[in-house]
Short mmCIF file of C-alpha atoms in Angstrom, two decimals:
data_model
loop_
_atom_site.label_atom_id
_atom_site.label_comp_id
_atom_site.label_asym_id
_atom_site.label_seq_id
_atom_site.Cartn_x
_atom_site.Cartn_y
_atom_site.Cartn_z
CA MET A 1 -17.94 43.43 33.92
CA ASP A 2 -17.76 39.70 34.26
CA SER A 3 -15.62 38.07 31.62
CA GLU A 4 -17.59 36.02 29.20
CA LYS A 5 -16.67 32.37 28.74
CA PRO A 6 -16.77 30.83 25.29
CA VAL A 7 -19.84 28.74 24.78
CA ILE A 8 -19.78 25.54 22.75
CA THR A 9 -23.11 25.35 21.04
CA PRO A 10 -24.99 22.08 20.62
CA ILE A 11 -24.87 22.59 16.86
CA LYS A 12 -21.08 22.40 16.81
CA SER A 13 -21.08 19.39 19.08
CA ALA A 14 -23.62 17.59 16.92
CA SER A 15 -21.64 18.48 13.81
CA GLY A 16 -18.49 17.06 15.36
CA ARG A 17 -20.27 13.83 16.23
CA ARG A 18 -21.62 13.53 12.70
CA LEU A 19 -18.14 13.95 11.25
CA GLN A 20 -16.76 11.37 13.66
CA ASN A 21 -19.51 8.92 12.78
CA ARG A 22 -18.95 9.53 9.08
CA ASP A 23 -15.23 8.83 9.42
CA ARG A 24 -15.94 5.63 11.35
CA LEU A 25 -18.50 4.43 8.81
CA GLU A 26 -16.18 5.22 5.89
CA ALA A 27 -13.37 3.32 7.62
CA ASP A 28 -15.66 0.30 8.09
CA VAL A 29 -16.69 0.40 4.43
CA LEU A 30 -13.11 0.73 3.19
CA GLU A 31 -11.89 -2.10 5.43
CA GLN A 32 -14.44 -4.46 3.91
CA ALA A 33 -14.13 -3.08 0.37
CA VAL A 34 -10.41 -3.71 0.08
CA ARG A 35 -10.95 -7.36 0.98
CA VAL A 36 -13.91 -7.86 -1.37
CA PHE A 37 -12.07 -6.22 -4.28
CA ALA A 38 -9.00 -8.36 -3.52
CA GLU A 39 -11.08 -11.52 -3.43
CA SER A 40 -13.32 -10.86 -6.45
CA GLY A 41 -11.66 -8.15 -8.53
CA TYR A 42 -13.47 -5.02 -9.63
CA GLU A 43 -15.91 -6.76 -11.95
CA GLY A 44 -16.77 -9.53 -9.50
CA ALA A 45 -17.21 -7.31 -6.46
CA SER A 46 -20.62 -5.90 -5.59
CA ILE A 47 -21.71 -2.94 -3.52
CA ALA A 48 -24.32 -5.17 -1.85
CA THR A 49 -21.65 -7.60 -0.62
CA ILE A 50 -19.46 -4.81 0.74
CA ALA A 51 -22.43 -3.18 2.47
CA GLU A 52 -23.48 -6.47 4.06
CA ARG A 53 -19.98 -7.11 5.40
CA ALA A 54 -19.81 -3.55 6.73
CA GLY A 55 -23.12 -4.07 8.53
CA MET A 56 -25.16 -1.48 6.66
CA SER A 57 -27.69 -1.22 3.87
CA LYS A 58 -26.64 -0.80 0.25
CA GLN A 59 -28.45 2.55 0.18
CA ASN A 60 -26.56 3.76 3.23
CA LEU A 61 -23.22 2.78 1.71
CA MET A 62 -24.06 4.56 -1.53
CA TYR A 63 -24.69 7.77 0.44
CA TYR A 64 -20.92 7.80 1.12
CA PHE A 65 -19.77 6.21 -2.15
CA PRO A 66 -22.41 6.70 -4.87
CA THR A 67 -20.81 4.28 -7.36
CA LYS A 68 -18.67 1.16 -7.21
CA GLN A 69 -15.98 2.88 -9.26
CA GLN A 70 -15.74 5.76 -6.79
CA LEU A 71 -15.34 3.27 -3.93
CA TYR A 72 -12.75 1.31 -5.91
CA GLN A 73 -10.79 4.45 -6.70
CA ARG A 74 -10.82 5.44 -3.02
CA VAL A 75 -9.59 1.97 -2.00
CA LEU A 76 -6.71 2.16 -4.49
CA ASP A 77 -5.89 5.73 -3.43
CA ASP A 78 -5.55 4.57 0.19
CA VAL A 79 -3.51 1.53 -0.85
CA LEU A 80 -1.13 3.65 -2.90
CA ASP A 81 -0.83 6.29 -0.15
CA ASP A 82 0.27 3.63 2.33
CA TRP A 83 2.52 1.82 -0.14
CA LEU A 84 4.32 4.95 -1.33
CA ALA A 85 4.78 6.25 2.22
CA ARG A 86 6.64 3.05 3.05
CA MET A 87 8.49 3.00 -0.26
CA ASP A 88 9.89 6.51 0.01
CA LYS A 89 13.01 5.31 1.80
CA LEU A 90 15.25 5.10 -1.28
CA ALA A 91 13.95 8.29 -2.88
CA SER A 92 14.39 10.29 0.32
CA ALA A 93 18.05 9.27 0.42
CA ALA A 94 18.64 11.63 -2.48
CA ASP A 95 18.07 14.53 -0.09
CA GLY A 96 20.62 13.25 2.40
CA GLU A 97 23.24 11.59 0.24
CA GLY A 98 26.25 10.44 2.21
CA LYS A 99 24.36 10.00 5.47
CA HIS A 100 23.39 6.40 4.73
CA ALA A 101 25.30 3.65 2.96
CA PRO A 102 23.50 2.24 -0.11
CA GLN A 103 23.51 -1.21 1.50
CA ASP A 104 21.67 0.12 4.56
CA MET A 105 19.13 1.93 2.38
CA LEU A 106 18.46 -1.23 0.39
CA ARG A 107 18.02 -3.27 3.57
CA ALA A 108 15.50 -0.73 4.87
CA TYR A 109 13.67 -0.64 1.55
CA ILE A 110 13.33 -4.42 1.34
CA ALA A 111 12.22 -4.60 4.98
CA ALA A 112 9.54 -1.95 4.33
CA LYS A 113 8.27 -3.79 1.24
CA LEU A 114 7.97 -7.08 3.11
CA ARG A 115 6.34 -5.37 6.08
CA PHE A 116 3.67 -3.99 3.76
CA SER A 117 3.06 -7.49 2.37
CA ARG A 118 2.74 -8.86 5.90
CA GLU A 119 0.56 -6.08 7.33
CA GLN A 120 -1.56 -5.22 4.28
CA PRO A 121 -1.94 -8.40 2.19
CA TRP A 122 -5.44 -7.52 0.93
CA ALA A 123 -4.29 -4.05 -0.11
CA SER A 124 -1.37 -5.55 -2.01
CA ARG A 125 -3.65 -8.03 -3.78
CA VAL A 126 -6.26 -5.51 -4.90
CA TYR A 127 -3.49 -3.35 -6.37
CA ALA A 128 -1.90 -6.40 -8.02
CA LEU A 129 -5.22 -7.42 -9.61
CA GLU A 130 -5.66 -3.94 -11.08
CA VAL A 131 -2.15 -4.05 -12.58
CA ILE A 132 -2.51 -7.64 -13.85
CA ASN A 133 -5.65 -6.57 -15.71
CA GLY A 134 -3.75 -3.74 -17.39
CA ALA A 135 -4.64 -0.99 -14.89
CA PRO A 136 -7.78 0.01 -16.84
CA LEU A 137 -9.19 2.14 -14.02
CA TYR A 138 -6.03 3.26 -12.26
CA GLY A 139 -3.31 3.56 -14.88
CA ALA A 140 -3.24 7.36 -14.83
CA GLN A 141 -2.65 7.48 -11.08
CA ILE A 142 0.15 4.90 -11.33
CA ARG A 143 1.87 6.91 -14.06
CA GLU A 144 1.45 10.11 -12.05
CA ARG A 145 2.60 8.82 -8.67
CA VAL A 146 4.59 5.59 -8.99
CA VAL A 147 6.62 6.32 -12.11
CA PRO A 148 8.24 9.57 -10.79
CA LEU A 149 9.24 7.83 -7.57
CA LEU A 150 10.75 4.93 -9.50
CA ARG A 151 12.71 7.34 -11.69
CA LYS A 152 14.03 9.07 -8.59
CA ASP A 153 15.15 5.71 -7.22
CA ILE A 154 16.87 4.88 -10.51
CA ALA A 155 18.70 8.21 -10.42
CA MET A 156 19.87 7.36 -6.91
CA PHE A 157 21.32 4.05 -8.10
CA GLU A 158 23.10 5.85 -10.91
CA ALA A 159 24.56 8.37 -8.47
CA TRP A 160 25.76 5.58 -6.18
CA SER A 161 27.34 3.76 -9.12
CA LYS A 162 29.03 6.93 -10.41
CA ALA A 163 30.45 7.55 -6.93
CA GLY A 164 31.81 4.00 -6.80
CA LYS A 165 29.56 2.99 -3.91
CA ILE A 166 27.91 0.13 -5.79
CA ALA A 167 28.63 -1.87 -8.93
CA PRO A 168 26.94 -0.78 -12.17
CA VAL A 169 23.49 -2.32 -12.30
CA ASN A 170 20.31 -2.06 -14.35
CA ALA A 171 18.40 -0.22 -11.65
CA THR A 172 15.02 -0.47 -13.36
CA HIS A 173 15.08 -4.26 -13.51
CA LEU A 174 16.60 -4.52 -10.05
CA MET A 175 13.64 -2.56 -8.69
CA PHE A 176 11.25 -4.79 -10.63
CA ALA A 177 12.94 -7.83 -9.10
CA ILE A 178 12.69 -6.41 -5.57
CA TRP A 179 9.00 -5.64 -6.07
CA ALA A 180 8.33 -9.12 -7.42
CA MET A 181 10.19 -10.88 -4.62
CA THR A 182 8.63 -8.90 -1.79
CA GLN A 183 5.07 -8.48 -3.06
CA SER A 184 4.74 -12.19 -3.83
CA TYR A 185 4.55 -12.81 -0.08
CA ALA A 186 1.17 -11.09 -0.15
CA ASP A 187 -0.10 -11.72 -3.67
CA PHE A 188 0.87 -15.41 -3.82
CA SER A 189 0.80 -16.32 -0.15
CA ALA A 190 -1.90 -18.92 -0.82
CA GLN A 191 0.52 -20.87 -2.99
CA MET A 192 3.29 -20.50 -0.43
CA THR A 193 1.15 -21.76 2.44
CA LEU A 194 0.11 -24.77 0.35
CA VAL A 195 3.75 -25.62 -0.30
CA LEU A 196 4.64 -25.06 3.37
CA ASP A 197 1.54 -26.99 4.49
CA ARG A 198 0.21 -24.40 6.93
CA LYS A 199 -2.66 -21.96 7.11
CA GLU A 200 -0.67 -18.73 6.94
CA LEU A 201 2.83 -17.37 6.64
CA THR A 202 4.61 -16.79 9.93
CA GLN A 203 6.85 -14.01 11.13
CA GLN A 204 9.76 -16.41 10.71
CA ASP A 205 8.84 -16.86 7.03
CA PHE A 206 9.04 -13.11 6.52
CA ASP A 207 12.32 -12.90 8.44
CA ASP A 208 13.80 -15.68 6.30
CA ALA A 209 12.53 -14.01 3.15
CA GLU A 210 14.04 -10.68 4.16
CA ALA A 211 17.43 -12.23 4.86
CA LEU A 212 17.52 -14.00 1.49
CA VAL A 213 16.23 -11.09 -0.59
CA VAL A 214 18.71 -8.72 1.06
CA GLN A 215 21.54 -11.18 0.41
CA MET A 216 20.61 -11.50 -3.28
CA VAL A 217 20.18 -7.75 -3.85
CA LEU A 218 23.40 -6.78 -2.07
CA ALA A 219 25.26 -9.41 -4.10
CA ALA A 220 23.92 -7.80 -7.28
CA VAL A 221 25.36 -4.39 -6.38
CA ALA A 222 28.53 -5.52 -4.63
CA ILE A 223 31.74 -3.98 -5.88
#
């Protein structure tokens, strides 16, 4: 008997194409949504504006995201996923204590924070606007996902201090200071470019910022 070859039916192929098209359309919508929410805030943003920028009708967009709040939540979920993935460097050190010096971990953490500000400025701004407004629509997710990671980082600082690897430091406020210094290069870049009299921040600006922030943070924990 001749061996039978598996047959790929047209239905499966069409289904695969539909999924691929859906993913592409969602990506287009989210790319435009993060910028509109960053520019206008949640209240000022409109589904119609996002749809127009994404090159589709409002009705078509609402097929994928039926309400503005659902779209906003998805944007913030994606922002937080990216941000936390980059920010996990200090917390992950707890699983490999002794392999990396605290100073090296702090350098990597600061570099990752500034890289996020450089590569994802709109994402940083939409998150900042939500927090500035008191996190009315995303507070629960921040408490659930950001707070445990921060507490793990604080525990790591305490372990380093107890082991004599760094000077005693208020880890909570040190983390707040690092966040403020690094995220400002996205959230307040418009002010910085005005002061520097140029259209946008350069790679050299981020390199200079990284060197200074690292120097200040390492001085704070130096024994």
